[in-house]
Amino acid sequence: MFLRKLLIELCIYAIIASILWYFSDIEVVSSFLYGVSVSFLSNAYSLYVLLVYRAKSIKEEVKRFYIAEFGKWSISLVMFALIFLNLNVANPLIFFVAFIFANLVTILFIKSSNTR
């Protein structure tokens, strides 16, 4: 179920990137994809940590949640640093907007799965 949602998110990002590529240049698309990749990979790690193992108690569940959140923010921080140090981000505004957009898409997918 969650793997299917991750694949749907990837398809959404690919469609938006192809639309951006059609209407603008590759620098805008690369900035968009860098921002989306930071959000997607950190959220995928968090989902993996939370969903792979079943906790035997509430204490273990809370511990796993804190580990997942710390890992998610650590991955985001390291990826931000690596991208800005090693890659040429032509449009930082698009990079940050894409990061926020990808987080909002993930939140909407989580909310839609909880309401069903």
Short mmCIF file of C-alpha atoms in Angstrom, two decimals:
data_model
loop_
_atom_site.label_atom_id
_atom_site.label_comp_id
_atom_site.label_asym_id
_atom_site.label_seq_id
_atom_site.Cartn_x
_atom_site.Cartn_y
_atom_site.Cartn_z
CA MET A 1 0.00 0.00 0.00
CA PHE A 2 2.69 2.51 0.96
CA LEU A 3 4.94 1.38 -1.86
CA ARG A 4 2.09 2.09 -4.26
CA LYS A 5 1.69 5.59 -2.81
CA LEU A 6 5.42 6.21 -3.14
CA LEU A 7 5.27 5.15 -6.78
CA ILE A 8 2.29 7.45 -7.38
CA GLU A 9 4.25 10.32 -5.83
CA LEU A 10 7.19 9.56 -8.11
CA CYS A 11 4.88 9.61 -11.13
CA ILE A 12 3.47 12.98 -10.05
CA TYR A 13 6.98 14.41 -9.73
CA ALA A 14 8.02 12.98 -13.10
CA ILE A 15 4.96 14.46 -14.83
CA ILE A 16 5.58 17.88 -13.27
CA ALA A 17 9.27 17.71 -14.21
CA SER A 18 8.40 16.85 -17.82
CA ILE A 19 5.91 19.74 -17.97
CA LEU A 20 8.55 22.08 -16.57
CA TRP A 21 11.07 20.79 -19.10
CA TYR A 22 8.62 21.44 -21.93
CA PHE A 23 7.99 25.04 -20.87
CA SER A 24 11.45 25.99 -19.57
CA ASP A 25 15.05 24.83 -19.58
CA ILE A 26 16.88 21.94 -17.94
CA GLU A 27 18.24 24.10 -15.09
CA VAL A 28 14.73 24.67 -13.75
CA VAL A 29 13.96 20.96 -14.01
CA SER A 30 17.18 19.97 -12.26
CA SER A 31 16.48 22.40 -9.41
CA PHE A 32 12.96 20.96 -9.12
CA LEU A 33 14.23 17.38 -9.09
CA TYR A 34 16.91 18.16 -6.49
CA GLY A 35 14.29 19.64 -4.16
CA VAL A 36 11.87 16.78 -4.68
CA SER A 37 14.59 14.17 -4.15
CA VAL A 38 15.54 15.60 -0.75
CA SER A 39 11.96 15.38 0.45
CA PHE A 40 11.16 12.05 -1.17
CA LEU A 41 14.22 10.19 0.11
CA SER A 42 13.91 11.49 3.65
CA ASN A 43 10.20 10.63 3.78
CA ALA A 44 10.84 7.19 2.27
CA TYR A 45 13.41 6.49 5.00
CA SER A 46 10.95 7.59 7.66
CA LEU A 47 8.22 5.34 6.26
CA TYR A 48 10.64 2.43 6.06
CA VAL A 49 11.68 2.76 9.70
CA LEU A 50 8.11 3.15 10.91
CA LEU A 51 6.53 0.39 8.86
CA VAL A 52 9.07 -2.42 8.58
CA TYR A 53 9.04 -3.58 12.17
CA ARG A 54 6.07 -4.14 14.43
CA ALA A 55 6.56 -2.74 17.90
CA LYS A 56 5.69 -4.91 20.86
CA SER A 57 4.88 -2.03 23.16
CA ILE A 58 3.96 1.64 23.08
CA LYS A 59 7.41 2.54 24.38
CA GLU A 60 9.06 0.81 21.43
CA GLU A 61 6.65 2.53 19.03
CA VAL A 62 7.51 5.96 20.43
CA LYS A 63 11.22 5.15 20.28
CA ARG A 64 10.90 4.08 16.65
CA PHE A 65 8.98 7.27 15.84
CA TYR A 66 11.74 9.44 17.30
CA ILE A 67 14.39 7.46 15.42
CA ALA A 68 12.45 7.85 12.18
CA GLU A 69 12.01 11.61 12.63
CA PHE A 70 15.62 12.16 13.63
CA GLY A 71 16.79 10.11 10.65
CA LYS A 72 14.44 11.98 8.31
CA TRP A 73 15.70 15.40 9.37
CA SER A 74 19.32 14.21 9.38
CA ILE A 75 18.98 12.91 5.83
CA SER A 76 17.36 16.19 4.76
CA LEU A 77 20.13 18.24 6.36
CA VAL A 78 22.93 16.15 4.84
CA MET A 79 21.30 16.18 1.40
CA PHE A 80 20.80 19.96 1.52
CA ALA A 81 24.48 20.39 2.37
CA LEU A 82 25.69 17.95 -0.29
CA ILE A 83 23.49 19.43 -3.00
CA PHE A 84 24.52 23.01 -2.33
CA LEU A 85 28.20 22.13 -1.96
CA ASN A 86 28.60 19.75 -4.89
CA LEU A 87 25.87 20.52 -7.42
CA ASN A 88 25.02 23.69 -9.25
CA VAL A 89 21.53 24.68 -8.17
CA ALA A 90 20.59 27.28 -10.76
CA ASN A 91 17.32 28.33 -9.10
CA PRO A 92 17.39 27.97 -5.30
CA LEU A 93 13.83 29.32 -5.07
CA ILE A 94 12.51 26.49 -7.25
CA PHE A 95 14.59 24.05 -5.20
CA PHE A 96 12.96 25.11 -1.92
CA VAL A 97 9.47 25.38 -3.46
CA ALA A 98 9.85 21.84 -4.81
CA PHE A 99 10.97 20.62 -1.37
CA ILE A 100 7.91 22.19 0.27
CA PHE A 101 5.62 20.93 -2.52
CA ALA A 102 6.88 17.37 -2.15
CA ASN A 103 6.30 17.49 1.60
CA LEU A 104 2.76 18.76 1.03
CA VAL A 105 2.06 15.97 -1.46
CA THR A 106 3.27 13.42 1.09
CA ILE A 107 1.07 14.96 3.79
CA LEU A 108 -1.96 14.86 1.47
CA PHE A 109 -1.34 11.19 0.69
CA ILE A 110 -1.06 10.36 4.39
CA LYS A 111 -4.26 12.31 5.19
CA SER A 112 -6.14 10.60 2.37
CA SER A 113 -5.12 7.15 3.62
CA ASN A 114 -6.21 7.96 7.19
CA THR A 115 -9.67 9.14 6.18
CA ARG A 116 -10.56 5.90 4.40
#
